[in-house]
């Protein structure tokens, strides 16, 4: 029952609005999930297990305290272990910022941290990713997760990210990627129900396939497919309930735009 309600809400309410109200209800559920079996490495709290989450609800997914999902806990660990994100002086652009990260990144004294989004009330700068309102080579780091599958021209969006990155800059650009040989895209499909049928969600405009990384390089970005999760011990994966499979798309500024 709980699972079917969660599935319905997730299908019909955009995540950015969910994030605004859901934490109030989730605080209550913290009491029911008291325990020590799993630890959210984003907020540091431990639970008996995480809440179920997803269109087809996944068990042990959502942190009731900070709303981090499996992929957020993975990204946090990646940033800790593979980058200087928590210590180096960095200017960061966070596009469509995830609720669980905002406050924590804002508190990091080494960061100059800018959040941006077209409509999310969580972000400070209102912007269209097709035309990022910052000068060339402004940022050391750009995060842009679960955005590209919603935007009309993903290559242009990535060109903009490439443009605002400093020459030594890097970014993480995650999107849902499916077991398809090639990305499925059809701009003539605009009906939400039809989009859900073809692309998997009512507000998705394409469904990425295994060409995702190669596709993004058309923007000029360099894209490494990092299978970070396969480098982690099983007990860490279980403790933080990390995704069973998730490639991290680690991008660096390309020196020249690809033709
Ligand atoms: Zn948490």
PDB file of C-alpha atoms and ligand atoms in Angstrom:
ATOM      1  CA  UNK A   1       0.000   0.000   0.000  1.00  0.00           C
ATOM      2  CA  UNK A   2       2.694   2.484   1.021  1.00  0.00           C
ATOM      3  CA  UNK A   3       4.637   1.463  -2.047  1.00  0.00           C
ATOM      4  CA  UNK A   4       1.752   2.084  -4.441  1.00  0.00           C
ATOM      5  CA  UNK A   5       1.123   5.528  -2.934  1.00  0.00           C
ATOM      6  CA  UNK A   6       4.797   6.390  -3.284  1.00  0.00           C
ATOM      7  CA  UNK A   7       4.793   5.186  -6.904  1.00  0.00           C
ATOM      8  CA  UNK A   8       1.728   7.279  -7.720  1.00  0.00           C
ATOM      9  CA  UNK A   9       3.118  10.439  -6.127  1.00  0.00           C
ATOM     10  CA  UNK A  10       6.482  10.043  -7.843  1.00  0.00           C
ATOM     11  CA  UNK A  11       4.811   9.547 -11.202  1.00  0.00           C
ATOM     12  CA  UNK A  12       2.644  12.653 -10.908  1.00  0.00           C
ATOM     13  CA  UNK A  13       4.559  15.210  -8.842  1.00  0.00           C
ATOM     14  CA  UNK A  14       7.891  16.596 -10.128  1.00  0.00           C
ATOM     15  CA  UNK A  15      10.744  15.737  -7.765  1.00  0.00           C
ATOM     16  CA  UNK A  16      11.664  19.372  -7.146  1.00  0.00           C
ATOM     17  CA  UNK A  17       8.201  20.033  -5.654  1.00  0.00           C
ATOM     18  CA  UNK A  18       8.226  16.770  -3.773  1.00  0.00           C
ATOM     19  CA  UNK A  19      11.463  17.831  -2.157  1.00  0.00           C
ATOM     20  CA  UNK A  20       9.858  20.988  -0.808  1.00  0.00           C
ATOM     21  CA  UNK A  21       7.182  19.310   1.277  1.00  0.00           C
ATOM     22  CA  UNK A  22       8.181  15.706   1.666  1.00  0.00           C
ATOM     23  CA  UNK A  23      10.852  16.215   4.301  1.00  0.00           C
ATOM     24  CA  UNK A  24       8.210  17.211   6.838  1.00  0.00           C
ATOM     25  CA  UNK A  25       6.444  13.873   6.423  1.00  0.00           C
ATOM     26  CA  UNK A  26       9.706  12.015   6.274  1.00  0.00           C
ATOM     27  CA  UNK A  27      10.830  13.347   9.653  1.00  0.00           C
ATOM     28  CA  UNK A  28       7.965  11.350  11.130  1.00  0.00           C
ATOM     29  CA  UNK A  29       9.102   8.181   9.419  1.00  0.00           C
ATOM     30  CA  UNK A  30      12.564   8.537  10.977  1.00  0.00           C
ATOM     31  CA  UNK A  31      11.002   7.222  14.185  1.00  0.00           C
ATOM     32  CA  UNK A  32       9.764   4.074  12.463  1.00  0.00           C
ATOM     33  CA  UNK A  33      13.117   3.388  10.844  1.00  0.00           C
ATOM     34  CA  UNK A  34      15.276   3.705  13.957  1.00  0.00           C
ATOM     35  CA  UNK A  35      18.238   1.333  13.835  1.00  0.00           C
ATOM     36  CA  UNK A  36      21.854   0.901  12.873  1.00  0.00           C
ATOM     37  CA  UNK A  37      21.851  -1.380   9.819  1.00  0.00           C
ATOM     38  CA  UNK A  38      22.430   1.324   7.218  1.00  0.00           C
ATOM     39  CA  UNK A  39      24.156   4.687   7.395  1.00  0.00           C
ATOM     40  CA  UNK A  40      23.520   7.621   5.103  1.00  0.00           C
ATOM     41  CA  UNK A  41      26.981   8.952   4.342  1.00  0.00           C
ATOM     42  CA  UNK A  42      25.495  12.274   3.165  1.00  0.00           C
ATOM     43  CA  UNK A  43      23.889  13.255   6.503  1.00  0.00           C
ATOM     44  CA  UNK A  44      25.624  10.748   8.776  1.00  0.00           C
ATOM     45  CA  UNK A  45      22.434   9.288  10.257  1.00  0.00           C
ATOM     46  CA  UNK A  46      21.830   5.556  10.725  1.00  0.00           C
ATOM     47  CA  UNK A  47      18.611   3.593  10.310  1.00  0.00           C
ATOM     48  CA  UNK A  48      17.143   0.108  10.384  1.00  0.00           C
ATOM     49  CA  UNK A  49      16.800   0.538   6.618  1.00  0.00           C
ATOM     50  CA  UNK A  50      16.072   3.327   4.141  1.00  0.00           C
ATOM     51  CA  UNK A  51      12.592   4.095   2.812  1.00  0.00           C
ATOM     52  CA  UNK A  52      11.322   2.556  -0.412  1.00  0.00           C
ATOM     53  CA  UNK A  53      11.414   4.933  -3.375  1.00  0.00           C
ATOM     54  CA  UNK A  54      10.836   4.907  -7.123  1.00  0.00           C
ATOM     55  CA  UNK A  55       8.203   4.538  -9.811  1.00  0.00           C
ATOM     56  CA  UNK A  56       8.493   0.836  -9.212  1.00  0.00           C
ATOM     57  CA  UNK A  57       9.442   1.273  -5.578  1.00  0.00           C
ATOM     58  CA  UNK A  58      12.936   0.083  -4.685  1.00  0.00           C
ATOM     59  CA  UNK A  59      13.407  -1.125  -1.103  1.00  0.00           C
ATOM     60  CA  UNK A  60      16.052   0.536   1.053  1.00  0.00           C
ATOM     61  CA  UNK A  61      16.534   3.619  -1.131  1.00  0.00           C
ATOM     62  CA  UNK A  62      15.591   6.997   0.387  1.00  0.00           C
ATOM     63  CA  UNK A  63      17.186   8.504   3.500  1.00  0.00           C
ATOM     64  CA  UNK A  64      14.290   9.674   5.716  1.00  0.00           C
ATOM     65  CA  UNK A  65      16.477  12.392   7.200  1.00  0.00           C
ATOM     66  CA  UNK A  66      18.077  14.149   4.199  1.00  0.00           C
ATOM     67  CA  UNK A  67      16.264  12.573   1.205  1.00  0.00           C
ATOM     68  CA  UNK A  68      19.476  11.234  -0.312  1.00  0.00           C
ATOM     69  CA  UNK A  69      18.948   8.330  -2.713  1.00  0.00           C
ATOM     70  CA  UNK A  70      21.413   5.579  -3.621  1.00  0.00           C
ATOM     71  CA  UNK A  71      22.942   7.702  -6.390  1.00  0.00           C
ATOM     72  CA  UNK A  72      23.417  10.702  -4.089  1.00  0.00           C
ATOM     73  CA  UNK A  73      25.248   8.610  -1.503  1.00  0.00           C
ATOM     74  CA  UNK A  74      27.422   7.233  -4.307  1.00  0.00           C
ATOM     75  CA  UNK A  75      28.242  10.703  -5.613  1.00  0.00           C
ATOM     76  CA  UNK A  76      29.134  11.920  -2.104  1.00  0.00           C
ATOM     77  CA  UNK A  77      31.533   9.009  -1.662  1.00  0.00           C
ATOM     78  CA  UNK A  78      33.019   9.593  -5.108  1.00  0.00           C
ATOM     79  CA  UNK A  79      33.614  13.267  -4.337  1.00  0.00           C
ATOM     80  CA  UNK A  80      35.252  12.324  -1.027  1.00  0.00           C
ATOM     81  CA  UNK A  81      37.500   9.621  -2.378  1.00  0.00           C
ATOM     82  CA  UNK A  82      38.265  10.668  -5.939  1.00  0.00           C
ATOM     83  CA  UNK A  83      38.296  14.477  -5.947  1.00  0.00           C
ATOM     84  CA  UNK A  84      39.431  17.441  -3.891  1.00  0.00           C
ATOM     85  CA  UNK A  85      35.883  18.719  -3.624  1.00  0.00           C
ATOM     86  CA  UNK A  86      35.811  18.897   0.177  1.00  0.00           C
ATOM     87  CA  UNK A  87      39.176  20.615   0.583  1.00  0.00           C
ATOM     88  CA  UNK A  88      40.320  22.557  -2.490  1.00  0.00           C
ATOM     89  CA  UNK A  89      39.210  26.149  -3.053  1.00  0.00           C
ATOM     90  CA  UNK A  90      36.634  25.724  -5.825  1.00  0.00           C
ATOM     91  CA  UNK A  91      33.989  27.789  -7.537  1.00  0.00           C
ATOM     92  CA  UNK A  92      31.036  25.467  -8.113  1.00  0.00           C
ATOM     93  CA  UNK A  93      27.951  25.749 -10.320  1.00  0.00           C
ATOM     94  CA  UNK A  94      25.255  23.309  -9.232  1.00  0.00           C
ATOM     95  CA  UNK A  95      22.467  23.075 -11.802  1.00  0.00           C
ATOM     96  CA  UNK A  96      19.114  21.735 -10.531  1.00  0.00           C
ATOM     97  CA  UNK A  97      20.633  21.181  -7.086  1.00  0.00           C
ATOM     98  CA  UNK A  98      19.553  18.136  -5.131  1.00  0.00           C
ATOM     99  CA  UNK A  99      17.948  18.957  -1.786  1.00  0.00           C
ATOM    100  CA  UNK A 100      20.253  16.656   0.160  1.00  0.00           C
ATOM    101  CA  UNK A 101      23.366  18.437  -1.106  1.00  0.00           C
ATOM    102  CA  UNK A 102      22.465  22.144  -0.996  1.00  0.00           C
ATOM    103  CA  UNK A 103      22.845  22.967   2.689  1.00  0.00           C
ATOM    104  CA  UNK A 104      25.864  20.747   3.091  1.00  0.00           C
ATOM    105  CA  UNK A 105      27.703  22.210   0.108  1.00  0.00           C
ATOM    106  CA  UNK A 106      26.793  25.742   1.215  1.00  0.00           C
ATOM    107  CA  UNK A 107      28.466  25.100   4.550  1.00  0.00           C
ATOM    108  CA  UNK A 108      31.779  23.967   3.015  1.00  0.00           C
ATOM    109  CA  UNK A 109      34.221  26.827   3.667  1.00  0.00           C
ATOM    110  CA  UNK A 110      36.428  25.935   0.678  1.00  0.00           C
ATOM    111  CA  UNK A 111      33.631  26.435  -1.868  1.00  0.00           C
ATOM    112  CA  UNK A 112      32.190  29.416  -3.652  1.00  0.00           C
ATOM    113  CA  UNK A 113      28.901  27.681  -4.339  1.00  0.00           C
ATOM    114  CA  UNK A 114      26.257  28.807  -6.848  1.00  0.00           C
ATOM    115  CA  UNK A 115      22.944  26.984  -7.339  1.00  0.00           C
ATOM    116  CA  UNK A 116      20.940  27.504 -10.537  1.00  0.00           C
ATOM    117  CA  UNK A 117      17.774  26.208 -12.139  1.00  0.00           C
ATOM    118  CA  UNK A 118      15.088  27.201 -14.605  1.00  0.00           C
ATOM    119  CA  UNK A 119      12.258  26.913 -12.097  1.00  0.00           C
ATOM    120  CA  UNK A 120      13.301  25.163  -8.899  1.00  0.00           C
ATOM    121  CA  UNK A 121      12.674  27.357  -5.854  1.00  0.00           C
ATOM    122  CA  UNK A 122      15.651  25.623  -4.242  1.00  0.00           C
ATOM    123  CA  UNK A 123      18.121  27.422  -6.543  1.00  0.00           C
ATOM    124  CA  UNK A 124      19.505  30.955  -6.145  1.00  0.00           C
ATOM    125  CA  UNK A 125      20.037  31.798  -9.841  1.00  0.00           C
ATOM    126  CA  UNK A 126      17.180  31.420 -12.307  1.00  0.00           C
ATOM    127  CA  UNK A 127      18.618  30.330 -15.634  1.00  0.00           C
ATOM    128  CA  UNK A 128      18.041  28.400 -18.819  1.00  0.00           C
ATOM    129  CA  UNK A 129      20.744  25.783 -19.220  1.00  0.00           C
ATOM    130  CA  UNK A 130      20.781  26.468 -22.991  1.00  0.00           C
ATOM    131  CA  UNK A 131      22.192  29.912 -22.208  1.00  0.00           C
ATOM    132  CA  UNK A 132      24.115  29.907 -18.925  1.00  0.00           C
ATOM    133  CA  UNK A 133      24.384  33.507 -17.668  1.00  0.00           C
ATOM    134  CA  UNK A 134      28.064  33.327 -16.672  1.00  0.00           C
ATOM    135  CA  UNK A 135      31.248  34.201 -18.524  1.00  0.00           C
ATOM    136  CA  UNK A 136      33.664  31.754 -20.127  1.00  0.00           C
ATOM    137  CA  UNK A 137      35.897  29.788 -17.751  1.00  0.00           C
ATOM    138  CA  UNK A 138      34.115  30.864 -14.552  1.00  0.00           C
ATOM    139  CA  UNK A 139      33.792  27.566 -12.648  1.00  0.00           C
ATOM    140  CA  UNK A 140      36.111  24.851 -11.358  1.00  0.00           C
ATOM    141  CA  UNK A 141      33.239  22.391 -10.982  1.00  0.00           C
ATOM    142  CA  UNK A 142      29.784  21.971 -12.532  1.00  0.00           C
ATOM    143  CA  UNK A 143      27.174  19.449 -11.365  1.00  0.00           C
ATOM    144  CA  UNK A 144      24.208  18.755 -13.581  1.00  0.00           C
ATOM    145  CA  UNK A 145      22.329  15.625 -12.589  1.00  0.00           C
ATOM    146  CA  UNK A 146      19.040  14.342 -13.946  1.00  0.00           C
ATOM    147  CA  UNK A 147      18.532  17.440 -16.072  1.00  0.00           C
ATOM    148  CA  UNK A 148      19.555  16.575 -19.642  1.00  0.00           C
ATOM    149  CA  UNK A 149      16.718  14.092 -20.191  1.00  0.00           C
ATOM    150  CA  UNK A 150      14.328  17.053 -19.701  1.00  0.00           C
ATOM    151  CA  UNK A 151      15.939  19.703 -21.932  1.00  0.00           C
ATOM    152  CA  UNK A 152      15.275  20.258 -25.601  1.00  0.00           C
ATOM    153  CA  UNK A 153      18.911  20.542 -26.714  1.00  0.00           C
ATOM    154  CA  UNK A 154      21.177  18.523 -24.462  1.00  0.00           C
ATOM    155  CA  UNK A 155      24.279  19.047 -26.626  1.00  0.00           C
ATOM    156  CA  UNK A 156      23.887  22.812 -26.450  1.00  0.00           C
ATOM    157  CA  UNK A 157      23.426  22.543 -22.673  1.00  0.00           C
ATOM    158  CA  UNK A 158      26.687  20.590 -22.430  1.00  0.00           C
ATOM    159  CA  UNK A 159      28.449  23.111 -24.691  1.00  0.00           C
ATOM    160  CA  UNK A 160      27.411  25.771 -22.221  1.00  0.00           C
ATOM    161  CA  UNK A 161      28.771  23.725 -19.310  1.00  0.00           C
ATOM    162  CA  UNK A 162      32.013  23.251 -21.257  1.00  0.00           C
ATOM    163  CA  UNK A 163      32.196  26.984 -21.925  1.00  0.00           C
ATOM    164  CA  UNK A 164      31.812  28.076 -18.297  1.00  0.00           C
ATOM    165  CA  UNK A 165      34.321  25.497 -17.010  1.00  0.00           C
ATOM    166  CA  UNK A 166      37.854  26.696 -16.342  1.00  0.00           C
ATOM    167  CA  UNK A 167      40.591  24.907 -18.339  1.00  0.00           C
ATOM    168  CA  UNK A 168      41.261  22.664 -15.305  1.00  0.00           C
ATOM    169  CA  UNK A 169      37.548  22.347 -14.565  1.00  0.00           C
ATOM    170  CA  UNK A 170      35.549  19.180 -14.177  1.00  0.00           C
ATOM    171  CA  UNK A 171      31.963  18.133 -13.693  1.00  0.00           C
ATOM    172  CA  UNK A 172      29.542  15.319 -13.087  1.00  0.00           C
ATOM    173  CA  UNK A 173      26.617  14.973 -15.479  1.00  0.00           C
ATOM    174  CA  UNK A 174      24.329  12.069 -14.588  1.00  0.00           C
ATOM    175  CA  UNK A 175      21.152  11.081 -16.417  1.00  0.00           C
ATOM    176  CA  UNK A 176      19.119   7.886 -16.491  1.00  0.00           C
ATOM    177  CA  UNK A 177      20.872   5.640 -19.018  1.00  0.00           C
ATOM    178  CA  UNK A 178      19.129   2.539 -20.375  1.00  0.00           C
ATOM    179  CA  UNK A 179      20.254  -0.667 -22.031  1.00  0.00           C
ATOM    180  CA  UNK A 180      19.663   0.753 -25.486  1.00  0.00           C
ATOM    181  CA  UNK A 181      22.340   0.781 -28.179  1.00  0.00           C
ATOM    182  CA  UNK A 182      21.475   4.361 -29.082  1.00  0.00           C
ATOM    183  CA  UNK A 183      19.616   7.226 -27.471  1.00  0.00           C
ATOM    184  CA  UNK A 184      15.951   7.428 -28.357  1.00  0.00           C
ATOM    185  CA  UNK A 185      14.789  10.927 -29.241  1.00  0.00           C
ATOM    186  CA  UNK A 186      11.754  12.246 -31.077  1.00  0.00           C
ATOM    187  CA  UNK A 187      10.887  15.947 -30.674  1.00  0.00           C
ATOM    188  CA  UNK A 188       7.487  15.341 -32.304  1.00  0.00           C
ATOM    189  CA  UNK A 189       6.394  13.431 -29.187  1.00  0.00           C
ATOM    190  CA  UNK A 190       5.028  16.096 -26.846  1.00  0.00           C
ATOM    191  CA  UNK A 191       2.040  14.417 -25.211  1.00  0.00           C
ATOM    192  CA  UNK A 192       2.956  13.599 -21.598  1.00  0.00           C
ATOM    193  CA  UNK A 193       1.341  10.151 -21.695  1.00  0.00           C
ATOM    194  CA  UNK A 194       3.139   9.309 -24.907  1.00  0.00           C
ATOM    195  CA  UNK A 195       6.411  10.631 -23.477  1.00  0.00           C
ATOM    196  CA  UNK A 196       5.938   8.398 -20.471  1.00  0.00           C
ATOM    197  CA  UNK A 197       5.343   5.416 -22.757  1.00  0.00           C
ATOM    198  CA  UNK A 198       8.333   6.066 -25.024  1.00  0.00           C
ATOM    199  CA  UNK A 199      10.866   7.876 -22.808  1.00  0.00           C
ATOM    200  CA  UNK A 200       9.852   6.516 -19.397  1.00  0.00           C
ATOM    201  CA  UNK A 201       8.525   9.673 -17.740  1.00  0.00           C
ATOM    202  CA  UNK A 202       5.964  12.360 -18.544  1.00  0.00           C
ATOM    203  CA  UNK A 203       8.508  15.181 -18.643  1.00  0.00           C
ATOM    204  CA  UNK A 204      11.363  13.367 -20.384  1.00  0.00           C
ATOM    205  CA  UNK A 205      12.158  14.314 -23.973  1.00  0.00           C
ATOM    206  CA  UNK A 206      14.559  11.456 -24.710  1.00  0.00           C
ATOM    207  CA  UNK A 207      15.757   8.117 -23.381  1.00  0.00           C
ATOM    208  CA  UNK A 208      19.518   7.797 -23.196  1.00  0.00           C
ATOM    209  CA  UNK A 209      21.258   4.663 -24.397  1.00  0.00           C
ATOM    210  CA  UNK A 210      24.776   3.331 -24.124  1.00  0.00           C
ATOM    211  CA  UNK A 211      25.979   6.140 -26.423  1.00  0.00           C
ATOM    212  CA  UNK A 212      25.357   8.673 -23.610  1.00  0.00           C
ATOM    213  CA  UNK A 213      29.019   9.511 -22.895  1.00  0.00           C
ATOM    214  CA  UNK A 214      29.938   9.635 -26.577  1.00  0.00           C
ATOM    215  CA  UNK A 215      26.902  11.790 -27.276  1.00  0.00           C
ATOM    216  CA  UNK A 216      27.915  14.352 -24.630  1.00  0.00           C
ATOM    217  CA  UNK A 217      31.387  14.672 -26.168  1.00  0.00           C
ATOM    218  CA  UNK A 218      29.704  16.273 -29.203  1.00  0.00           C
ATOM    219  CA  UNK A 219      29.495  19.371 -26.980  1.00  0.00           C
ATOM    220  CA  UNK A 220      33.270  19.559 -26.662  1.00  0.00           C
ATOM    221  CA  UNK A 221      33.324  18.065 -23.155  1.00  0.00           C
ATOM    222  CA  UNK A 222      35.603  15.128 -22.416  1.00  0.00           C
ATOM    223  CA  UNK A 223      33.591  12.402 -20.710  1.00  0.00           C
ATOM    224  CA  UNK A 224      35.043   9.516 -18.680  1.00  0.00           C
ATOM    225  CA  UNK A 225      32.788   6.626 -17.733  1.00  0.00           C
ATOM    226  CA  UNK A 226      33.886   5.801 -14.194  1.00  0.00           C
ATOM    227  CA  UNK A 227      32.687   2.486 -12.757  1.00  0.00           C
ATOM    228  CA  UNK A 228      33.458   3.696  -9.229  1.00  0.00           C
ATOM    229  CA  UNK A 229      31.042   1.313  -7.564  1.00  0.00           C
ATOM    230  CA  UNK A 230      32.978  -1.747  -8.736  1.00  0.00           C
ATOM    231  CA  UNK A 231      36.018  -0.473  -6.801  1.00  0.00           C
ATOM    232  CA  UNK A 232      34.125  -0.486  -3.489  1.00  0.00           C
ATOM    233  CA  UNK A 233      33.986  -3.327  -0.951  1.00  0.00           C
ATOM    234  CA  UNK A 234      30.634  -5.101  -0.594  1.00  0.00           C
ATOM    235  CA  UNK A 235      30.246  -4.006   3.027  1.00  0.00           C
ATOM    236  CA  UNK A 236      30.481  -0.313   2.058  1.00  0.00           C
ATOM    237  CA  UNK A 237      27.923  -0.839  -0.717  1.00  0.00           C
ATOM    238  CA  UNK A 238      25.573  -2.529   1.783  1.00  0.00           C
ATOM    239  CA  UNK A 239      26.185  -0.061   4.627  1.00  0.00           C
ATOM    240  CA  UNK A 240      25.253   2.945   2.484  1.00  0.00           C
ATOM    241  CA  UNK A 241      22.799   1.067   0.234  1.00  0.00           C
ATOM    242  CA  UNK A 242      24.578   2.245  -2.890  1.00  0.00           C
ATOM    243  CA  UNK A 243      23.136   1.574  -6.372  1.00  0.00           C
ATOM    244  CA  UNK A 244      23.706  -1.894  -7.764  1.00  0.00           C
ATOM    245  CA  UNK A 245      24.817  -0.278 -11.004  1.00  0.00           C
ATOM    246  CA  UNK A 246      25.655   3.345 -11.762  1.00  0.00           C
ATOM    247  CA  UNK A 247      28.395   4.713 -13.992  1.00  0.00           C
ATOM    248  CA  UNK A 248      29.669   8.137 -12.958  1.00  0.00           C
ATOM    249  CA  UNK A 249      30.013  10.403 -15.976  1.00  0.00           C
ATOM    250  CA  UNK A 250      33.027  12.459 -15.015  1.00  0.00           C
ATOM    251  CA  UNK A 251      33.554  15.341 -17.434  1.00  0.00           C
ATOM    252  CA  UNK A 252      36.481  17.618 -18.072  1.00  0.00           C
ATOM    253  CA  UNK A 253      36.648  20.750 -20.108  1.00  0.00           C
ATOM    254  CA  UNK A 254      37.464  19.937 -23.702  1.00  0.00           C
ATOM    255  CA  UNK A 255      40.111  22.163 -25.178  1.00  0.00           C
ATOM    256  CA  UNK A 256      38.280  22.542 -28.469  1.00  0.00           C
ATOM    257  CA  UNK A 257      34.633  22.142 -29.327  1.00  0.00           C
ATOM    258  CA  UNK A 258      34.011  18.984 -31.322  1.00  0.00           C
ATOM    259  CA  UNK A 259      32.854  19.782 -34.846  1.00  0.00           C
TER     260      UNK A 259
HETATM  261 ZN1  LIG B   1      20.758  11.184   4.821  1.00  0.00          ZN
END
